[in-house]
Short mmCIF file of N, CA and C in Angstrom, two decimals:
data_model
loop_
_atom_site.label_atom_id
_atom_site.label_comp_id
_atom_site.label_asym_id
_atom_site.label_seq_id
_atom_site.Cartn_x
_atom_site.Cartn_y
_atom_site.Cartn_z
N MET V 23 -14.86 8.22 -25.31
CA MET V 23 -15.02 9.64 -25.54
C MET V 23 -13.88 10.12 -26.42
N GLN V 24 -14.21 10.75 -27.49
CA GLN V 24 -13.21 11.27 -28.42
C GLN V 24 -13.07 12.77 -28.24
N PRO V 25 -11.85 13.28 -28.30
CA PRO V 25 -11.67 14.73 -28.21
C PRO V 25 -12.32 15.41 -29.40
N SER V 26 -12.71 16.67 -29.21
CA SER V 26 -13.40 17.39 -30.27
C SER V 26 -12.46 17.82 -31.40
N ASP V 27 -11.19 17.98 -31.11
CA ASP V 27 -10.23 18.27 -32.17
C ASP V 27 -8.89 17.61 -31.84
N ASP V 28 -8.01 17.58 -32.84
CA ASP V 28 -6.73 16.88 -32.68
C ASP V 28 -5.83 17.52 -31.63
N ALA V 29 -5.99 18.81 -31.37
CA ALA V 29 -5.13 19.49 -30.41
C ALA V 29 -5.51 19.16 -28.96
N ASP V 30 -6.73 18.73 -28.74
CA ASP V 30 -7.22 18.43 -27.40
C ASP V 30 -7.17 16.92 -27.17
N PRO V 31 -6.31 16.45 -26.25
CA PRO V 31 -6.21 15.01 -26.02
C PRO V 31 -7.39 14.44 -25.23
N GLY V 32 -8.30 15.29 -24.78
CA GLY V 32 -9.45 14.81 -24.03
C GLY V 32 -9.02 14.18 -22.71
N LEU V 33 -9.74 13.16 -22.31
CA LEU V 33 -9.49 12.51 -21.03
C LEU V 33 -8.07 11.93 -20.95
N ASP V 34 -7.53 11.50 -22.08
CA ASP V 34 -6.17 10.97 -22.08
C ASP V 34 -5.14 12.02 -21.69
N GLY V 35 -5.50 13.29 -21.75
CA GLY V 35 -4.60 14.37 -21.36
C GLY V 35 -4.65 14.70 -19.88
N VAL V 36 -5.50 13.99 -19.13
CA VAL V 36 -5.62 14.23 -17.69
C VAL V 36 -4.71 13.23 -16.98
N LEU V 37 -3.53 13.69 -16.62
CA LEU V 37 -2.51 12.83 -16.01
C LEU V 37 -3.04 12.08 -14.80
N THR V 38 -3.71 12.79 -13.91
CA THR V 38 -4.16 12.13 -12.67
C THR V 38 -5.19 11.05 -12.96
N TRP V 39 -6.02 11.24 -13.97
CA TRP V 39 -6.97 10.18 -14.34
C TRP V 39 -6.20 8.96 -14.84
N ASN V 40 -5.17 9.19 -15.63
CA ASN V 40 -4.37 8.07 -16.12
C ASN V 40 -3.65 7.36 -14.97
N LEU V 41 -3.22 8.12 -13.96
CA LEU V 41 -2.61 7.49 -12.78
C LEU V 41 -3.63 6.60 -12.07
N VAL V 42 -4.86 7.07 -11.95
CA VAL V 42 -5.91 6.27 -11.32
C VAL V 42 -6.12 4.98 -12.11
N ARG V 43 -6.19 5.09 -13.43
CA ARG V 43 -6.41 3.90 -14.27
C ARG V 43 -5.27 2.89 -14.11
N VAL V 44 -4.04 3.39 -14.15
CA VAL V 44 -2.87 2.50 -14.03
C VAL V 44 -2.80 1.92 -12.62
N ALA V 45 -3.14 2.73 -11.61
CA ALA V 45 -3.13 2.22 -10.23
C ALA V 45 -4.12 1.07 -10.07
N ARG V 46 -5.29 1.19 -10.69
CA ARG V 46 -6.28 0.10 -10.61
C ARG V 46 -5.73 -1.16 -11.29
N PHE V 47 -5.13 -0.99 -12.45
CA PHE V 47 -4.54 -2.12 -13.17
C PHE V 47 -3.45 -2.77 -12.33
N ALA V 48 -2.55 -1.96 -11.79
CA ALA V 48 -1.42 -2.49 -11.02
C ALA V 48 -1.91 -3.14 -9.73
N GLY V 49 -2.87 -2.53 -9.07
CA GLY V 49 -3.42 -3.10 -7.84
C GLY V 49 -4.07 -4.44 -8.08
N TYR V 50 -4.84 -4.54 -9.17
CA TYR V 50 -5.50 -5.80 -9.50
C TYR V 50 -4.47 -6.87 -9.82
N ARG V 51 -3.44 -6.48 -10.55
CA ARG V 51 -2.36 -7.41 -10.91
C ARG V 51 -1.67 -7.95 -9.66
N MET V 52 -1.37 -7.06 -8.71
CA MET V 52 -0.71 -7.49 -7.48
C MET V 52 -1.65 -8.34 -6.63
N THR V 53 -2.92 -7.97 -6.59
CA THR V 53 -3.91 -8.75 -5.83
C THR V 53 -3.96 -10.18 -6.34
N LEU V 54 -4.02 -10.35 -7.65
CA LEU V 54 -4.05 -11.71 -8.22
C LEU V 54 -2.78 -12.49 -7.89
N ALA V 55 -1.64 -11.83 -7.99
CA ALA V 55 -0.37 -12.51 -7.75
C ALA V 55 -0.23 -12.96 -6.29
N LEU V 56 -0.69 -12.13 -5.36
CA LEU V 56 -0.55 -12.45 -3.94
C LEU V 56 -1.63 -13.39 -3.43
N ALA V 57 -2.74 -13.48 -4.14
CA ALA V 57 -3.88 -14.29 -3.68
C ALA V 57 -3.50 -15.75 -3.44
N ASP V 58 -2.62 -16.29 -4.25
CA ASP V 58 -2.19 -17.68 -4.07
C ASP V 58 -1.50 -17.90 -2.73
N HIS V 59 -1.05 -16.82 -2.12
CA HIS V 59 -0.36 -16.90 -0.83
C HIS V 59 -1.25 -16.46 0.33
N GLY V 60 -2.51 -16.19 0.02
CA GLY V 60 -3.47 -15.85 1.06
C GLY V 60 -3.35 -14.45 1.63
N ILE V 61 -2.69 -13.57 0.91
CA ILE V 61 -2.63 -12.18 1.36
C ILE V 61 -3.00 -11.25 0.20
N ASN V 62 -3.25 -10.00 0.54
CA ASN V 62 -3.56 -9.00 -0.47
C ASN V 62 -2.51 -7.89 -0.41
N PRO V 63 -2.57 -6.91 -1.30
CA PRO V 63 -1.56 -5.85 -1.28
C PRO V 63 -1.47 -5.07 0.04
N ILE V 64 -2.59 -4.91 0.73
CA ILE V 64 -2.54 -4.19 2.02
C ILE V 64 -1.81 -5.04 3.05
N HIS V 65 -2.11 -6.34 3.11
CA HIS V 65 -1.37 -7.24 4.02
C HIS V 65 0.13 -7.16 3.71
N PHE V 66 0.46 -7.20 2.42
CA PHE V 66 1.86 -7.11 2.00
C PHE V 66 2.49 -5.82 2.53
N GLY V 67 1.80 -4.71 2.36
CA GLY V 67 2.31 -3.43 2.84
C GLY V 67 2.51 -3.41 4.34
N VAL V 68 1.54 -3.95 5.08
CA VAL V 68 1.65 -4.01 6.54
C VAL V 68 2.89 -4.81 6.93
N LEU V 69 3.04 -5.99 6.35
CA LEU V 69 4.19 -6.83 6.68
C LEU V 69 5.50 -6.15 6.29
N ALA V 70 5.52 -5.52 5.12
CA ALA V 70 6.75 -4.86 4.65
C ALA V 70 7.14 -3.71 5.57
N PHE V 71 6.16 -2.91 5.99
CA PHE V 71 6.47 -1.80 6.90
C PHE V 71 6.92 -2.33 8.26
N LEU V 72 6.26 -3.36 8.77
CA LEU V 72 6.64 -3.91 10.07
C LEU V 72 8.01 -4.59 10.03
N ALA V 73 8.42 -5.05 8.87
CA ALA V 73 9.76 -5.64 8.75
C ALA V 73 10.84 -4.56 8.86
N VAL V 74 10.50 -3.34 8.47
CA VAL V 74 11.45 -2.22 8.53
C VAL V 74 11.34 -1.47 9.85
N TYR V 75 10.10 -1.26 10.29
CA TYR V 75 9.83 -0.56 11.55
C TYR V 75 9.26 -1.59 12.52
N PRO V 76 10.07 -2.15 13.39
CA PRO V 76 9.68 -3.30 14.20
C PRO V 76 8.44 -3.12 15.07
N GLU V 77 8.08 -1.87 15.35
CA GLU V 77 6.88 -1.66 16.16
C GLU V 77 6.19 -0.40 15.67
N MET V 78 4.94 -0.56 15.27
CA MET V 78 4.14 0.57 14.79
C MET V 78 2.77 0.51 15.44
N THR V 79 2.15 1.67 15.60
CA THR V 79 0.78 1.69 16.10
C THR V 79 -0.17 1.45 14.94
N THR V 80 -1.41 1.16 15.27
CA THR V 80 -2.43 0.96 14.25
C THR V 80 -2.54 2.20 13.37
N SER V 81 -2.53 3.37 13.97
CA SER V 81 -2.63 4.62 13.22
C SER V 81 -1.44 4.82 12.29
N GLU V 82 -0.26 4.51 12.76
CA GLU V 82 0.93 4.63 11.92
C GLU V 82 0.85 3.68 10.73
N ILE V 83 0.40 2.47 10.97
CA ILE V 83 0.25 1.50 9.88
C ILE V 83 -0.79 1.99 8.89
N ALA V 84 -1.90 2.49 9.38
CA ALA V 84 -2.96 3.00 8.49
C ALA V 84 -2.41 4.09 7.58
N ARG V 85 -1.66 5.02 8.13
CA ARG V 85 -1.07 6.09 7.32
C ARG V 85 -0.07 5.51 6.31
N ALA V 86 0.71 4.55 6.74
CA ALA V 86 1.75 3.98 5.87
C ALA V 86 1.15 3.24 4.67
N VAL V 87 0.06 2.51 4.89
CA VAL V 87 -0.52 1.71 3.81
C VAL V 87 -1.74 2.38 3.17
N LEU V 88 -1.99 3.63 3.56
CA LEU V 88 -3.05 4.45 2.96
C LEU V 88 -4.44 3.84 3.12
N VAL V 89 -4.72 3.42 4.33
CA VAL V 89 -6.02 2.84 4.67
C VAL V 89 -6.62 3.69 5.78
N ARG V 90 -7.93 3.83 5.79
CA ARG V 90 -8.59 4.57 6.87
C ARG V 90 -8.32 3.86 8.19
N PRO V 91 -8.01 4.61 9.22
CA PRO V 91 -7.73 3.99 10.52
C PRO V 91 -8.87 3.08 11.00
N GLN V 92 -10.11 3.45 10.69
CA GLN V 92 -11.25 2.64 11.11
C GLN V 92 -11.24 1.25 10.46
N SER V 93 -10.59 1.12 9.32
CA SER V 93 -10.53 -0.16 8.61
C SER V 93 -9.41 -1.06 9.12
N MET V 94 -8.52 -0.52 9.91
CA MET V 94 -7.34 -1.28 10.32
C MET V 94 -7.62 -2.37 11.34
N SER V 95 -8.50 -2.12 12.30
CA SER V 95 -8.73 -3.12 13.35
C SER V 95 -9.15 -4.47 12.79
N PRO V 96 -10.18 -4.52 11.91
CA PRO V 96 -10.55 -5.83 11.36
C PRO V 96 -9.43 -6.46 10.54
N LEU V 97 -8.71 -5.64 9.79
CA LEU V 97 -7.61 -6.16 8.98
C LEU V 97 -6.52 -6.75 9.87
N LEU V 98 -6.14 -6.00 10.91
CA LEU V 98 -5.10 -6.49 11.82
C LEU V 98 -5.60 -7.67 12.65
N ASP V 99 -6.89 -7.69 13.00
CA ASP V 99 -7.45 -8.85 13.72
C ASP V 99 -7.23 -10.12 12.90
N GLY V 100 -7.55 -10.05 11.61
CA GLY V 100 -7.37 -11.21 10.74
C GLY V 100 -5.91 -11.62 10.62
N MET V 101 -5.03 -10.64 10.51
CA MET V 101 -3.60 -10.95 10.41
C MET V 101 -3.08 -11.54 11.71
N GLU V 102 -3.62 -11.06 12.83
CA GLU V 102 -3.20 -11.59 14.13
C GLU V 102 -3.70 -13.03 14.30
N GLN V 103 -4.93 -13.30 13.89
CA GLN V 103 -5.47 -14.66 13.98
C GLN V 103 -4.66 -15.64 13.14
N ARG V 104 -4.10 -15.16 12.05
CA ARG V 104 -3.28 -16.02 11.18
C ARG V 104 -1.84 -16.10 11.66
N GLY V 105 -1.50 -15.37 12.71
CA GLY V 105 -0.15 -15.42 13.27
C GLY V 105 0.87 -14.58 12.52
N LEU V 106 0.41 -13.65 11.67
CA LEU V 106 1.33 -12.83 10.88
C LEU V 106 1.87 -11.65 11.68
N ILE V 107 1.06 -11.17 12.62
CA ILE V 107 1.45 -10.04 13.46
C ILE V 107 1.04 -10.33 14.89
N ARG V 108 1.55 -9.51 15.82
CA ARG V 108 1.09 -9.58 17.21
C ARG V 108 0.97 -8.15 17.73
N ARG V 109 0.01 -7.98 18.60
CA ARG V 109 -0.15 -6.70 19.29
C ARG V 109 0.47 -6.85 20.66
N THR V 110 1.23 -5.85 21.06
CA THR V 110 1.99 -5.99 22.30
C THR V 110 1.42 -5.20 23.46
N GLY V 111 0.44 -4.37 23.22
CA GLY V 111 -0.12 -3.56 24.30
C GLY V 111 -1.52 -4.01 24.66
N ALA V 112 -2.05 -3.43 25.72
CA ALA V 112 -3.43 -3.70 26.12
C ALA V 112 -4.35 -3.02 25.12
N ARG V 113 -5.34 -3.76 24.63
CA ARG V 113 -6.26 -3.20 23.65
C ARG V 113 -7.35 -2.42 24.36
N ALA V 114 -7.21 -1.12 24.32
CA ALA V 114 -8.22 -0.24 24.90
C ALA V 114 -8.24 1.05 24.09
N ARG V 115 -9.42 1.58 23.90
CA ARG V 115 -9.56 2.80 23.11
C ARG V 115 -8.69 3.92 23.70
N GLY V 116 -7.96 4.58 22.80
CA GLY V 116 -7.13 5.70 23.23
C GLY V 116 -5.78 5.29 23.80
N ARG V 117 -5.53 4.00 23.90
CA ARG V 117 -4.24 3.54 24.43
C ARG V 117 -3.37 3.06 23.27
N ARG V 118 -2.10 3.27 23.44
CA ARG V 118 -1.13 2.81 22.45
C ARG V 118 -1.16 1.29 22.37
N ASN V 119 -1.26 0.79 21.16
CA ASN V 119 -1.36 -0.65 20.97
C ASN V 119 -0.38 -1.06 19.87
N PRO V 120 0.91 -1.14 20.19
CA PRO V 120 1.92 -1.43 19.17
C PRO V 120 1.70 -2.79 18.50
N VAL V 121 2.08 -2.83 17.23
CA VAL V 121 1.96 -4.04 16.42
C VAL V 121 3.36 -4.43 15.96
N GLN V 122 3.63 -5.73 15.97
CA GLN V 122 4.92 -6.25 15.52
C GLN V 122 4.69 -7.39 14.54
N ILE V 123 5.65 -7.59 13.65
CA ILE V 123 5.61 -8.74 12.75
C ILE V 123 6.09 -9.97 13.52
N THR V 124 5.50 -11.11 13.24
CA THR V 124 5.92 -12.37 13.87
C THR V 124 6.87 -13.10 12.93
N ASP V 125 7.43 -14.20 13.41
CA ASP V 125 8.27 -15.03 12.54
C ASP V 125 7.46 -15.54 11.36
N THR V 126 6.21 -15.93 11.59
CA THR V 126 5.34 -16.39 10.50
C THR V 126 5.10 -15.26 9.51
N GLY V 127 4.90 -14.06 10.02
CA GLY V 127 4.71 -12.90 9.14
C GLY V 127 5.95 -12.63 8.31
N ARG V 128 7.11 -12.74 8.92
CA ARG V 128 8.37 -12.52 8.21
C ARG V 128 8.58 -13.60 7.14
N GLN V 129 8.25 -14.86 7.48
CA GLN V 129 8.36 -15.95 6.51
C GLN V 129 7.41 -15.72 5.34
N THR V 130 6.20 -15.27 5.64
CA THR V 130 5.23 -14.98 4.59
C THR V 130 5.74 -13.86 3.69
N LEU V 131 6.26 -12.81 4.30
CA LEU V 131 6.80 -11.69 3.52
C LEU V 131 7.95 -12.17 2.64
N ASP V 132 8.83 -12.98 3.19
CA ASP V 132 9.95 -13.52 2.40
C ASP V 132 9.43 -14.34 1.22
N ALA V 133 8.37 -15.12 1.46
CA ALA V 133 7.81 -15.98 0.42
C ALA V 133 7.16 -15.19 -0.71
N VAL V 134 6.59 -14.03 -0.40
CA VAL V 134 5.86 -13.27 -1.42
C VAL V 134 6.65 -12.11 -2.00
N TRP V 135 7.80 -11.80 -1.43
CA TRP V 135 8.55 -10.64 -1.92
C TRP V 135 8.84 -10.76 -3.41
N GLY V 136 9.34 -11.90 -3.84
CA GLY V 136 9.63 -12.11 -5.25
C GLY V 136 8.38 -12.06 -6.12
N VAL V 137 7.27 -12.55 -5.59
CA VAL V 137 6.00 -12.50 -6.30
C VAL V 137 5.60 -11.04 -6.52
N ALA V 138 5.68 -10.24 -5.46
CA ALA V 138 5.33 -8.82 -5.56
C ALA V 138 6.29 -8.11 -6.52
N GLN V 139 7.56 -8.43 -6.41
CA GLN V 139 8.56 -7.82 -7.28
C GLN V 139 8.28 -8.16 -8.75
N ALA V 140 7.84 -9.37 -9.02
CA ALA V 140 7.55 -9.79 -10.39
C ALA V 140 6.42 -8.98 -11.01
N THR V 141 5.51 -8.46 -10.18
CA THR V 141 4.42 -7.66 -10.73
C THR V 141 4.92 -6.31 -11.25
N SER V 142 6.18 -5.99 -10.98
CA SER V 142 6.78 -4.76 -11.51
C SER V 142 7.15 -4.89 -12.98
N ASP V 143 7.19 -6.11 -13.48
CA ASP V 143 7.50 -6.33 -14.90
C ASP V 143 6.24 -5.99 -15.70
N LEU V 144 6.28 -4.87 -16.38
CA LEU V 144 5.12 -4.41 -17.13
C LEU V 144 5.29 -4.64 -18.63
N GLY V 145 6.07 -5.65 -18.98
CA GLY V 145 6.26 -5.99 -20.38
C GLY V 145 4.95 -6.30 -21.09
N ASP V 146 4.04 -6.97 -20.40
CA ASP V 146 2.75 -7.29 -21.00
C ASP V 146 1.85 -6.06 -21.11
N ALA V 147 2.25 -4.97 -20.49
CA ALA V 147 1.49 -3.72 -20.56
C ALA V 147 2.18 -2.71 -21.50
N GLY V 148 3.16 -3.20 -22.25
CA GLY V 148 3.79 -2.37 -23.26
C GLY V 148 5.04 -1.62 -22.84
N LEU V 149 5.55 -1.88 -21.63
CA LEU V 149 6.76 -1.20 -21.18
C LEU V 149 7.96 -2.14 -21.21
N THR V 150 9.10 -1.60 -21.59
CA THR V 150 10.33 -2.36 -21.49
C THR V 150 10.77 -2.37 -20.03
N ALA V 151 11.77 -3.16 -19.71
CA ALA V 151 12.30 -3.19 -18.34
C ALA V 151 12.83 -1.81 -17.95
N ASP V 152 13.52 -1.14 -18.89
CA ASP V 152 14.03 0.21 -18.60
C ASP V 152 12.89 1.19 -18.36
N GLU V 153 11.84 1.10 -19.16
CA GLU V 153 10.69 2.00 -18.97
C GLU V 153 10.00 1.72 -17.64
N SER V 154 9.91 0.45 -17.26
CA SER V 154 9.32 0.12 -15.95
C SER V 154 10.13 0.72 -14.82
N ARG V 155 11.45 0.62 -14.89
CA ARG V 155 12.31 1.22 -13.87
C ARG V 155 12.16 2.74 -13.85
N GLN V 156 12.10 3.33 -15.04
CA GLN V 156 11.95 4.78 -15.13
C GLN V 156 10.60 5.22 -14.55
N LEU V 157 9.54 4.49 -14.85
CA LEU V 157 8.23 4.81 -14.28
C LEU V 157 8.29 4.73 -12.76
N ASN V 158 8.92 3.69 -12.23
CA ASN V 158 9.03 3.54 -10.78
C ASN V 158 9.81 4.72 -10.18
N GLU V 159 10.88 5.13 -10.83
CA GLU V 159 11.66 6.27 -10.34
C GLU V 159 10.82 7.55 -10.31
N LEU V 160 10.02 7.76 -11.35
CA LEU V 160 9.16 8.95 -11.40
C LEU V 160 8.08 8.89 -10.32
N LEU V 161 7.50 7.72 -10.13
CA LEU V 161 6.48 7.58 -9.08
C LEU V 161 7.09 7.81 -7.70
N LEU V 162 8.28 7.26 -7.47
CA LEU V 162 8.96 7.47 -6.19
C LEU V 162 9.32 8.94 -5.97
N LYS V 163 9.63 9.64 -7.04
CA LYS V 163 9.92 11.07 -6.93
C LYS V 163 8.69 11.81 -6.38
N ILE V 164 7.52 11.45 -6.87
CA ILE V 164 6.28 12.05 -6.38
C ILE V 164 6.02 11.63 -4.94
N VAL V 165 6.20 10.35 -4.64
CA VAL V 165 5.98 9.85 -3.28
C VAL V 165 6.86 10.61 -2.30
N ARG V 166 8.13 10.75 -2.62
CA ARG V 166 9.07 11.42 -1.71
C ARG V 166 8.76 12.91 -1.57
N ALA V 167 8.34 13.54 -2.65
CA ALA V 167 8.06 14.97 -2.61
C ALA V 167 6.76 15.29 -1.87
N THR V 168 5.89 14.31 -1.76
CA THR V 168 4.58 14.57 -1.15
C THR V 168 4.35 13.82 0.14
N SER V 169 5.37 13.16 0.65
CA SER V 169 5.15 12.32 1.83
C SER V 169 4.66 13.10 3.04
N ASP V 170 5.02 14.37 3.15
CA ASP V 170 4.57 15.18 4.28
C ASP V 170 3.46 16.15 3.89
N ALA V 171 3.02 16.10 2.65
CA ALA V 171 1.99 17.03 2.20
C ALA V 171 0.64 16.67 2.81
N PRO V 172 -0.13 17.70 3.19
CA PRO V 172 -1.47 17.40 3.71
C PRO V 172 -2.32 16.78 2.61
N ARG V 173 -3.16 15.85 3.00
CA ARG V 173 -4.05 15.20 2.05
C ARG V 173 -5.44 15.81 2.19
N PRO V 174 -6.23 15.77 1.12
CA PRO V 174 -7.58 16.30 1.22
C PRO V 174 -8.39 15.59 2.30
N ASP V 175 -8.06 14.35 2.57
CA ASP V 175 -8.78 13.57 3.58
C ASP V 175 -8.00 13.51 4.89
N ALA V 176 -7.21 14.55 5.17
CA ALA V 176 -6.33 14.55 6.34
C ALA V 176 -7.09 14.32 7.64
N SER V 177 -8.36 14.70 7.68
CA SER V 177 -9.12 14.48 8.92
C SER V 177 -9.28 12.99 9.21
N LEU V 178 -9.16 12.16 8.19
CA LEU V 178 -9.25 10.71 8.40
C LEU V 178 -7.95 10.15 8.94
N TYR V 179 -6.87 10.89 8.82
CA TYR V 179 -5.55 10.42 9.20
C TYR V 179 -4.88 11.40 10.15
N PRO V 180 -5.42 11.59 11.35
CA PRO V 180 -4.81 12.55 12.27
C PRO V 180 -3.35 12.19 12.55
N ALA V 181 -2.53 13.21 12.67
CA ALA V 181 -1.08 13.00 12.80
C ALA V 181 -0.69 12.33 14.11
N SER V 182 -1.32 12.66 15.19
CA SER V 182 -0.90 12.07 16.47
C SER V 182 -2.10 11.76 17.33
N ASP V 183 -2.87 10.80 16.88
CA ASP V 183 -4.08 10.46 17.62
C ASP V 183 -3.89 9.27 18.53
N GLY V 184 -2.64 8.92 18.82
CA GLY V 184 -2.42 7.73 19.64
C GLY V 184 -2.76 6.52 18.83
N ASP V 185 -3.60 5.68 19.35
CA ASP V 185 -3.98 4.47 18.63
C ASP V 185 -5.45 4.21 18.83
N ALA V 186 -6.17 4.23 17.74
CA ALA V 186 -7.61 4.01 17.84
C ALA V 186 -7.95 2.55 17.83
#
């Protein structure tokens, strides 16, 4: 789609659309890089958060990795079967069911950290190392400024629903 005149950048002038496009590119890039290690970006996020916060509920993890809470049980089931995480509470609806990273999960995270970090090099996408760092700083500025902001899909992520 071409803009109708030179003053109108058209779709390229829609910042949020460009963020969506770049997010898809970056997500695919990270997915490919982590696939050799048998995990995906969501698994990576779960392990990374659990390495920092030793015990989180399913709902807390869902909010942290931006996944619908309903999608977390199957994802965590698979990670638990692989020995990457463990659940420490009784599994019952409405009951707190804390999740912890295991030694295997920590070893996996250690093994893929450099792989994930390498996907930050956007030289092949036209950015210098300084531009990549600057982009990351700008993205983090948005993340930090909006971390407590309500989301349009807030009903999917209740603030204190225990553990589903």
